Coordinates of C-alpha atoms and ligand atoms in Angstrom, one line a residue:
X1 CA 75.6 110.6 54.8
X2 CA 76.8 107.5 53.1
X3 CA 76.4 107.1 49.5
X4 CA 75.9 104.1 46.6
X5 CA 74.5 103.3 44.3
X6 CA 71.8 100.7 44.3
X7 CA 71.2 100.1 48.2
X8 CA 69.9 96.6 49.0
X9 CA 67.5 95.7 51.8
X10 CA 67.9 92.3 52.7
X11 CA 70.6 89.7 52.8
X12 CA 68.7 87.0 51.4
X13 CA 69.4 85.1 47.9
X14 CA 68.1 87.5 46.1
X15 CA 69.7 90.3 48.3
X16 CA 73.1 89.1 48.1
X17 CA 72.9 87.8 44.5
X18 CA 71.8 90.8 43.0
X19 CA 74.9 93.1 45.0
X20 CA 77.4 90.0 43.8
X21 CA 76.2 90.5 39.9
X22 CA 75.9 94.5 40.1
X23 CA 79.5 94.1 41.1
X24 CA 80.7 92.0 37.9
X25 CA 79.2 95.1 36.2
X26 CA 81.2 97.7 38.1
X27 CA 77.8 98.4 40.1
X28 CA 78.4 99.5 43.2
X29 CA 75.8 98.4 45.8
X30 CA 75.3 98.4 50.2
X31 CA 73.3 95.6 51.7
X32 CA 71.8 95.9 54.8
X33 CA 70.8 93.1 56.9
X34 CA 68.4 92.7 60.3
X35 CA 69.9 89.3 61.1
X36 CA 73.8 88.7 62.0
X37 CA 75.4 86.5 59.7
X38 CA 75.8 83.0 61.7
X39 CA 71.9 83.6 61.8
X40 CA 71.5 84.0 57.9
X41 CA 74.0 81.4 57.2
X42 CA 72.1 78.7 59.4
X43 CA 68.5 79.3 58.8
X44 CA 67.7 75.9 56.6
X45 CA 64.8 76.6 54.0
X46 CA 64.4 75.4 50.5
X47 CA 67.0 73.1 48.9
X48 CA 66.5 72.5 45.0
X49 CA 68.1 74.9 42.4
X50 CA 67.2 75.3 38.8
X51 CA 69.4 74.3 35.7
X52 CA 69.0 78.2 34.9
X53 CA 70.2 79.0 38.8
X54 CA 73.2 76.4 38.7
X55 CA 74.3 78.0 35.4
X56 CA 74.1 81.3 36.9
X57 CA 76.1 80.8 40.1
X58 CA 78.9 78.8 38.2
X59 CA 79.3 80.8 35.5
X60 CA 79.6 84.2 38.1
X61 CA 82.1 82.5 40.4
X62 CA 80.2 81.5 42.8
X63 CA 79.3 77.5 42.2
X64 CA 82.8 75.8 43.1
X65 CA 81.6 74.6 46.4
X66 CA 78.2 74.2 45.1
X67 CA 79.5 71.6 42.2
X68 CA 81.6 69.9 44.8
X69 CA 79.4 69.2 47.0
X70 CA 75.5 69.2 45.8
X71 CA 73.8 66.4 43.7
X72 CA 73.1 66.6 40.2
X73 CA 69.3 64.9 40.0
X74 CA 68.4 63.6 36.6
X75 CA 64.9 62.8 37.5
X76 CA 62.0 62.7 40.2
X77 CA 59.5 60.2 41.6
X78 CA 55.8 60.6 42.0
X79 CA 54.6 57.9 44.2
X80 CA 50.6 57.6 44.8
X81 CA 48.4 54.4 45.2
X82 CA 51.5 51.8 46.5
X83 CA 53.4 52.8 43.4
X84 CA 56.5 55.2 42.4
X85 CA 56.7 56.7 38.8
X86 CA 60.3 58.5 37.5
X87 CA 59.7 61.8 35.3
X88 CA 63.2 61.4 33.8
X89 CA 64.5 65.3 33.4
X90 CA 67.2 65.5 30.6
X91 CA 65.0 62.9 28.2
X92 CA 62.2 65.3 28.8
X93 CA 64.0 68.6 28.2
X94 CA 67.0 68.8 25.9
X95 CA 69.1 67.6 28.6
X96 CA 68.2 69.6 31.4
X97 CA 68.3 68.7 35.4
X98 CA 68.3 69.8 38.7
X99 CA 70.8 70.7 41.6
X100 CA 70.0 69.7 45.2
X101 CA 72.2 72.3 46.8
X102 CA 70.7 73.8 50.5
X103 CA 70.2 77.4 50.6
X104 CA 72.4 78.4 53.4
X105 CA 75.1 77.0 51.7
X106 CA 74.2 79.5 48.4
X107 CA 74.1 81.8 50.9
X108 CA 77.5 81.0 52.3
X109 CA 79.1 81.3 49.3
X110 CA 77.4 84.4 48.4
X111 CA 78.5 86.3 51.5
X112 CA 81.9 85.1 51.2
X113 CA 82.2 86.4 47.3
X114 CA 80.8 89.6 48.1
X115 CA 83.1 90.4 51.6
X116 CA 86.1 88.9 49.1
X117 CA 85.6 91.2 46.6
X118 CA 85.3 94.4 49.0
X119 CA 81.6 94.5 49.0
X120 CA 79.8 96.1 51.8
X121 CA 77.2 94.0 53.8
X122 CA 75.8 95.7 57.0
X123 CA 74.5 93.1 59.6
X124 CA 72.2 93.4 62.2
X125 CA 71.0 97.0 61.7
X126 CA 67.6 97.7 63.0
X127 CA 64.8 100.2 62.2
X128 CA 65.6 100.4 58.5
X129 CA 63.0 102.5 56.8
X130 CA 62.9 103.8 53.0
X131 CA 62.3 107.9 51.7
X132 CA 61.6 109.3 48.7
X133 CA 61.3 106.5 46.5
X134 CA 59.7 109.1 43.8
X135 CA 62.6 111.3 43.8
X136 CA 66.0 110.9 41.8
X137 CA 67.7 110.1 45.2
X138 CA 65.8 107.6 47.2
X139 CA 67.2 107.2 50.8
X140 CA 67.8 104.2 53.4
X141 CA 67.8 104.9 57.0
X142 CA 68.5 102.6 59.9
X143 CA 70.2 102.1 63.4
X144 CA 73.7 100.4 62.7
X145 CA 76.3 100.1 65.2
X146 CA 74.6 102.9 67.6
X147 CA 73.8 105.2 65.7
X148 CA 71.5 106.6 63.1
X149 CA 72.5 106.2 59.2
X150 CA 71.3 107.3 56.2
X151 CA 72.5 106.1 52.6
X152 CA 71.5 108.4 49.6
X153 CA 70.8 105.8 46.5
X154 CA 70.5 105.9 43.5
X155 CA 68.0 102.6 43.7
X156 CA 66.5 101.1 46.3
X157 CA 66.0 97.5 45.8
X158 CA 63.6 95.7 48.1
X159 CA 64.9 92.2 48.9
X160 CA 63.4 91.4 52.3
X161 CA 61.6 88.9 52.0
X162 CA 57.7 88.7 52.3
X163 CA 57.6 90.2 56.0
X164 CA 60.3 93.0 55.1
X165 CA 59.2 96.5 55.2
X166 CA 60.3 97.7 51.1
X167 CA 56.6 96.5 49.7
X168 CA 54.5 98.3 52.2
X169 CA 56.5 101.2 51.7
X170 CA 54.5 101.3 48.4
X171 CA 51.6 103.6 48.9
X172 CA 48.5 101.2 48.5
X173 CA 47.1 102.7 46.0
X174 CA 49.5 101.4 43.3
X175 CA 50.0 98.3 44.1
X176 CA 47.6 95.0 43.7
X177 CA 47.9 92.1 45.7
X178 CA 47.0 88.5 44.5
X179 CA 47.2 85.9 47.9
X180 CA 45.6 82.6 48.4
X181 CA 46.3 80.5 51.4
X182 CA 45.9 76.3 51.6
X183 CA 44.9 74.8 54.3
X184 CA 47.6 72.8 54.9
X185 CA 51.3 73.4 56.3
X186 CA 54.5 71.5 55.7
X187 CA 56.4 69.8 58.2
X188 CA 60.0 69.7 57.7
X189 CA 62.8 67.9 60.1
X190 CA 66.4 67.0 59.2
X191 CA 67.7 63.6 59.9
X192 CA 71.2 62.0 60.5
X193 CA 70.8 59.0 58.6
X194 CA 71.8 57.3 54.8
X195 CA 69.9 58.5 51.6
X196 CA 66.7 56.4 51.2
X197 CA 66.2 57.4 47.3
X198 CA 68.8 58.7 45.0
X199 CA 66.4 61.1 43.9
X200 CA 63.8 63.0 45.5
X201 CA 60.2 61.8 46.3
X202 CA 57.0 63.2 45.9
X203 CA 54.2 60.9 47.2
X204 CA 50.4 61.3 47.2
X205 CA 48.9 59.7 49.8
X206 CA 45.1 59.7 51.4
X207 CA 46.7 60.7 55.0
X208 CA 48.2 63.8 53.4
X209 CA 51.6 64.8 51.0
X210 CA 55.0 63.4 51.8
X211 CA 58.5 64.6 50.0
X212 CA 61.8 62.9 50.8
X213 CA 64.5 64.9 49.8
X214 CA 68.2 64.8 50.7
X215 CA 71.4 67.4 52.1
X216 CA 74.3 64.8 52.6
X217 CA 75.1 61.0 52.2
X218 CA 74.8 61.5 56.2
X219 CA 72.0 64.0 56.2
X220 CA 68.1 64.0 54.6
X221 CA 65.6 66.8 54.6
X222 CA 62.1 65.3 54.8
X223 CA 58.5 67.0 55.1
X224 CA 55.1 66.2 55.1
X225 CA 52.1 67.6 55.1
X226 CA 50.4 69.4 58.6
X227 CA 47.5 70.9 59.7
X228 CA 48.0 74.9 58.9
X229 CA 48.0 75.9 62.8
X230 CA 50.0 73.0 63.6
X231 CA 52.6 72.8 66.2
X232 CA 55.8 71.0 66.8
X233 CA 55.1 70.1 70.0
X234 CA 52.4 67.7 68.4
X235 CA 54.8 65.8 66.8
X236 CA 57.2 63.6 68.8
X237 CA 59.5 61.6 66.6
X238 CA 57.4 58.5 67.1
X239 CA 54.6 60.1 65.3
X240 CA 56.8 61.8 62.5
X241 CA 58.4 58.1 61.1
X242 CA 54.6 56.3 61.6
X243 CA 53.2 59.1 59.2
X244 CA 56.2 59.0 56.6
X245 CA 56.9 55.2 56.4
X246 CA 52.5 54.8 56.1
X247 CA 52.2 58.2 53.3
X248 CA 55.7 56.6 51.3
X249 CA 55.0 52.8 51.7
X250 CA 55.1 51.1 48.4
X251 CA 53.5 47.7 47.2
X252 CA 57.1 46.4 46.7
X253 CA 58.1 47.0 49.7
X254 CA 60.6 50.1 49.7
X255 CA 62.4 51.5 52.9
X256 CA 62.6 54.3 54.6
X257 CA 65.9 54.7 56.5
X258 CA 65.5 56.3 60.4
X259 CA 68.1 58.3 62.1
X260 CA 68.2 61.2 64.3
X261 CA 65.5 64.0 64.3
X262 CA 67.8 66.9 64.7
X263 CA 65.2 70.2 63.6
X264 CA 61.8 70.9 63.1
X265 CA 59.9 73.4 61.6
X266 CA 56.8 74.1 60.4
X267 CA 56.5 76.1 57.3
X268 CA 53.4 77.9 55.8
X269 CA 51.7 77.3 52.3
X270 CA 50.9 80.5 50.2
X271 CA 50.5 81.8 46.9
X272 CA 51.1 85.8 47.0
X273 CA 51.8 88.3 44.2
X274 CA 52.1 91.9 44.3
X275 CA 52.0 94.2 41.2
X276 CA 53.9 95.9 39.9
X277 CA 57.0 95.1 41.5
X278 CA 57.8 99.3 41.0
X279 CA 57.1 102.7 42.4
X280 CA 59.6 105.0 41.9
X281 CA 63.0 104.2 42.1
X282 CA 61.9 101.5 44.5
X283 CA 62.1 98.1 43.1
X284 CA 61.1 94.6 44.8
X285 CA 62.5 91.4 44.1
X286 CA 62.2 87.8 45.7
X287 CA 60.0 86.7 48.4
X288 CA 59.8 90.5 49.0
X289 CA 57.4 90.4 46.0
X290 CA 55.9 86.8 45.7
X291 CA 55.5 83.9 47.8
X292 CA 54.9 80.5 46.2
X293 CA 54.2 77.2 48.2
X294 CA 56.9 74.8 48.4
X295 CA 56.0 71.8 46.5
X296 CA 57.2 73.5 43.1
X297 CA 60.4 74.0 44.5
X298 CA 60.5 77.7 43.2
X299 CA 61.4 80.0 46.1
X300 CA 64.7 80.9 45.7
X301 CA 64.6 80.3 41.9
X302 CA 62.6 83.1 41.4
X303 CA 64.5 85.1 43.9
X304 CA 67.6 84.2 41.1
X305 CA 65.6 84.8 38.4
X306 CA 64.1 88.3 39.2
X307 CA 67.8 89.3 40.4
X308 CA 68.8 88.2 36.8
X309 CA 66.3 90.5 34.9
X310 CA 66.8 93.5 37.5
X311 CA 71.1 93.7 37.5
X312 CA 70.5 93.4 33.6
X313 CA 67.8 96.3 33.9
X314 CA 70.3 98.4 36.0
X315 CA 73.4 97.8 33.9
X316 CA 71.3 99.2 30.6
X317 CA 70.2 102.3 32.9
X318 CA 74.0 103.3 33.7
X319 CA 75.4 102.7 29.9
X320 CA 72.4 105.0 28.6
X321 CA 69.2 102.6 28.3
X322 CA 66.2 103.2 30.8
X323 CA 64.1 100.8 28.5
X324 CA 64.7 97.7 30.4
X325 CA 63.9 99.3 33.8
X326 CA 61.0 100.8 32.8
X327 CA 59.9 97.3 31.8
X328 CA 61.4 95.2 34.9
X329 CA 57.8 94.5 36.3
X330 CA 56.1 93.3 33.4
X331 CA 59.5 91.4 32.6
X332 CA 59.9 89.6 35.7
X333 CA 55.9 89.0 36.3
X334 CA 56.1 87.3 33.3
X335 CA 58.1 84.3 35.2
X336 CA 56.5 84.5 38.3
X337 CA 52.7 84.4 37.1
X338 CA 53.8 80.8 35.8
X339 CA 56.2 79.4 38.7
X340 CA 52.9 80.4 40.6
X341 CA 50.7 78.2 38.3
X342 CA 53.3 75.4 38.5
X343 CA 53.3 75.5 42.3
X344 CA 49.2 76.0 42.8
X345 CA 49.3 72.9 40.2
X346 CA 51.8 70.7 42.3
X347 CA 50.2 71.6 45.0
X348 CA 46.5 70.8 44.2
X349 CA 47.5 68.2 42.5
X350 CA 49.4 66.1 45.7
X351 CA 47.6 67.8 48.9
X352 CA 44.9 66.2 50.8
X353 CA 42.2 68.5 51.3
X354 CA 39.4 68.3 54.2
X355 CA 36.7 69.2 52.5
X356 CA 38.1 67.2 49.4
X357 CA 35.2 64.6 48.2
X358 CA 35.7 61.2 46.7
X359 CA 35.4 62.9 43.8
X360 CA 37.9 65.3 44.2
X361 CA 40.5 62.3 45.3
X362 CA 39.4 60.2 42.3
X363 CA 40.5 63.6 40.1
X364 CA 44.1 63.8 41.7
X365 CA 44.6 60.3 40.9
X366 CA 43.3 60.4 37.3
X367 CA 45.8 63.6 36.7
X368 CA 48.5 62.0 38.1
X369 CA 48.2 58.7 36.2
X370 CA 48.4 61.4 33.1
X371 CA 51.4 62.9 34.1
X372 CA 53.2 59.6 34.5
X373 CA 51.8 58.3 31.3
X374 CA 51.8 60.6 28.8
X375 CA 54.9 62.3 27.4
X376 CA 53.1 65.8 26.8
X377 CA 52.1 65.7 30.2
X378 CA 55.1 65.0 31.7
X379 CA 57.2 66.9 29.5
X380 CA 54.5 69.9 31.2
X381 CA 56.0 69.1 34.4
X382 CA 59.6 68.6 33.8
X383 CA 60.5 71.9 32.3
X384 CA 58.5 73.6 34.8
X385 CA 60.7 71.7 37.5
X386 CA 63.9 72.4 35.6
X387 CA 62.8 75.7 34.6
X388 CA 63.6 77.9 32.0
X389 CA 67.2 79.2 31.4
X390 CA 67.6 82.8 32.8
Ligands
FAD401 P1 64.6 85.9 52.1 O1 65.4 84.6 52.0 O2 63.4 85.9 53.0 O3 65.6 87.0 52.6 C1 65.2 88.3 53.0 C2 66.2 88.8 54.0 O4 65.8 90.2 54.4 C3 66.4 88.0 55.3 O5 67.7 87.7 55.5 C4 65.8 89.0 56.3 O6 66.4 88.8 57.6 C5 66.1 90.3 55.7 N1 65.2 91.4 56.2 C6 63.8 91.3 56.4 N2 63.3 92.5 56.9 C7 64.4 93.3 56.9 C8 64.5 94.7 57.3 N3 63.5 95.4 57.8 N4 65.8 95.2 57.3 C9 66.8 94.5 56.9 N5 66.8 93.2 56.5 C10 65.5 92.6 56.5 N6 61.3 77.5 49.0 C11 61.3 76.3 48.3 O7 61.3 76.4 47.1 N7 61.4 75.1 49.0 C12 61.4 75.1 50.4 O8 61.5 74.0 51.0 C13 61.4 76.2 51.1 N8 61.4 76.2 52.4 C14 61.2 77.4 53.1 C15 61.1 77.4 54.5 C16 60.9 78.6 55.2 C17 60.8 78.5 56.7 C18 60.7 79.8 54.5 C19 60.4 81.1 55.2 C20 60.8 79.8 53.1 C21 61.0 78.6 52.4 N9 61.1 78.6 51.0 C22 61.2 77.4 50.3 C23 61.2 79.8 50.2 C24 62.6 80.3 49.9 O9 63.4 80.0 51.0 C25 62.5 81.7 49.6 O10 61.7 81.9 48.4 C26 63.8 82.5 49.4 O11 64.5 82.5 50.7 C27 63.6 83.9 48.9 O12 64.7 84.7 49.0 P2 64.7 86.2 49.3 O13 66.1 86.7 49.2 O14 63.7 86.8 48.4 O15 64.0 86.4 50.7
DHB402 C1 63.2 70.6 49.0 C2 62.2 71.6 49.2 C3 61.2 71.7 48.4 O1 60.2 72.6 48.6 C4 61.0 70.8 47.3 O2 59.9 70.9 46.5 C5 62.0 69.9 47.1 C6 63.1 69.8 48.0 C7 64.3 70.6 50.0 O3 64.4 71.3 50.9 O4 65.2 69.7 49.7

């Protein structure tokens, strides 16, 4: 039987991150993985990091590449009704901003840290299942290389995501699930062509949400908004430019460069909670926990952040203080509860909705003439985009 100390299910960011800052503090940790790792490093999903999430990588090591190559954004554009409005970021927030940096690439340079430094990353195991999470040593055991393992932890962190098999290994009677689901999905393609904005695009528009974002000067990540059940089949290229240049058309005129469609996806829109994030010596983190829709850009900044509070939590425990376990939950929830707010709020606040009324549309407008009007307002959304350090 293998042996660690904090065993980590899932190679995701919040996975990997956690078993690269356990390591700064001589934490030794095993991450296992269903997914090889050209599959992990490939999968494209969310692209915008945090001030508090850029800070974090650079100052552990990890942000060379990430400062080379991603774009510092100082600002966003709201667009509704033929017009775009900037919510400048640093003004707004003591001099905060954003990083538009894709996820695989984190990712990338996560994996690369932790096999530099030693650490032990276990891909495509299958089966895993977790024991005794109420006992002193909880267990891991899964199929890895043909055989049958077990590794005997001292914590069992569950970092696989929200389809991963840690959270339902909580006996239902402790924990409480919040979920709501829109009915509306996002559809996301990659493109080869020029940068159409130097910073990204959020645009109400009566035919549905639109969101220009970017990856490269050769490459942009654009999405907008799809029936829930929606398939990519229904969506040749033809129909994918009509419905951006119509949802993103401005009354001056702006243009929306074309290129290549070279992926499509569809991605789901939910808002899920589970509390607490604790039973036992079993302790969630990421998208294993919570699941906010996209239009926040929060993802994989509360993955970070939740990673933050637990290493912390676990350093204390092995230099003498339980105190900050004990309190991880509450601690982290704390975050979460409001990244979820700030997502509903984006999301409410820039989706078309069937059954919306005139009424309804009128409201969306009126709020987001506030937000581009008034400082408090817009100062609300800012440091909820920036987010808070970690
Ligand atoms: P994950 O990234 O899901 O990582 C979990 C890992 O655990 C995976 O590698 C998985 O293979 C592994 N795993 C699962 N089950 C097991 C098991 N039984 N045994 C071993 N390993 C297991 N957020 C945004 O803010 N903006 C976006 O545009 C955006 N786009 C997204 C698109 C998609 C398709 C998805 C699914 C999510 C998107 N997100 C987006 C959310 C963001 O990517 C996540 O919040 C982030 O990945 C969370 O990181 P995580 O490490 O908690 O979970
Ligand atoms: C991206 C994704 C988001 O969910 C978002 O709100 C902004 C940008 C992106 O993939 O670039």
């Amino acid at each position: 039987m293998r042996r660690t100390q904090v065993g980590i299910v899932g190679a995701g960011p919040a996975g990997l991150l956690l078993s690269h800052l356990l390591h700064l503090d001589g934490i030794d940790s095993v991450v296992i993985e269903s997914r090889s790792r050209q599959e992990i490093e490939a999968t494209i999903r969310a692209g915008v990091l945090e001030q508090g999430t850029v800070d974090l990588l650079a100052q552990t090591g990890v942000g060379e590449r990430m400062k080379r190559e991603g774009f510092r954004h100082q600002g966003i554009h709201l667009r509704f009704g033929g017009r775009s409005h900037r919510i400048d970021f640093p003004s707004l927030t003591g001099g905060r901003a954003i990083m538009v940096y894709a996820q695989h690439e984190v990712i990338k340079d996560l994996v690369a840290a932790r096999l530099a430094a030693g650490g032990q990353i276990l891909f495509e195991v299958k089966d895993a299942a977790v024991y005794d999470l109420d006992s002193a040593s909880p267990k891991i055991r899964f199929h890895h290389g043909g055989g049958l393992q077990e590794l005997e932890c001292d914590f069992i962190a569950g970092c696989d995501g929200f389809h991963g098999i840690t959270r339902p290994s909580m006996p239902s009677r402790v924990r409480r699930e919040f979920s709501r689901v829109y009915p509306f999905g996002w559809f996301g393609i990659l493109v080869e062509a020029p940068p159409s904005t130097d910073e990204l695009i959020y645009a109400h528009h009566e035919r549905g949400f639109a969101l220009v974002s970017t990856r490269s000067p050769q490459i942009q990540r654009l999405y907008l908004q799809c029936e829930p059940d929606d398939e990519v089949k229904n969506w040749p290229d033809s129909r994918i430019w009509e419905e951006l240049h119509v949802r993103l058309q401005t009354a001056e005129g702006w243009k929306l460069a074309e290129g290549r469609i070279f992926q499509k996806g569809i991605i789901a829109m939910r808002s899920f909670v589970v509390e607490p994030m604790r039973y036992g010596r079993l302790f969630l983190a990421g998208d294993a926990a919570h699941i906010v829709p996209p239009t926040g850009a929060k993802g994989l900044n509360l993955a970070a952040a939740d990673v933050r509070v637990l290493s912390r939590a676990l350093a204390a425990f092995y230099s003498g203080n339980e105190e900050p376990l004990k309190t991880y939950s509450e601690t982290a929830l704390r975050r979460i509860w409001r990244a979820e707010h700030f997502s509903w709020w984006m999301t409410s606040m820039l989706h078309r909705f069937h059954d919306e009324s005139a009424f309804h549309h009128r409201l969306q407008l009126a709020e987001l003439d506030y937000v581009v009007t008034s400082r408090a307002k817009a100062q609300t959304l800012a440091e909820s985009y920036v987010g808070s350090p970690l």
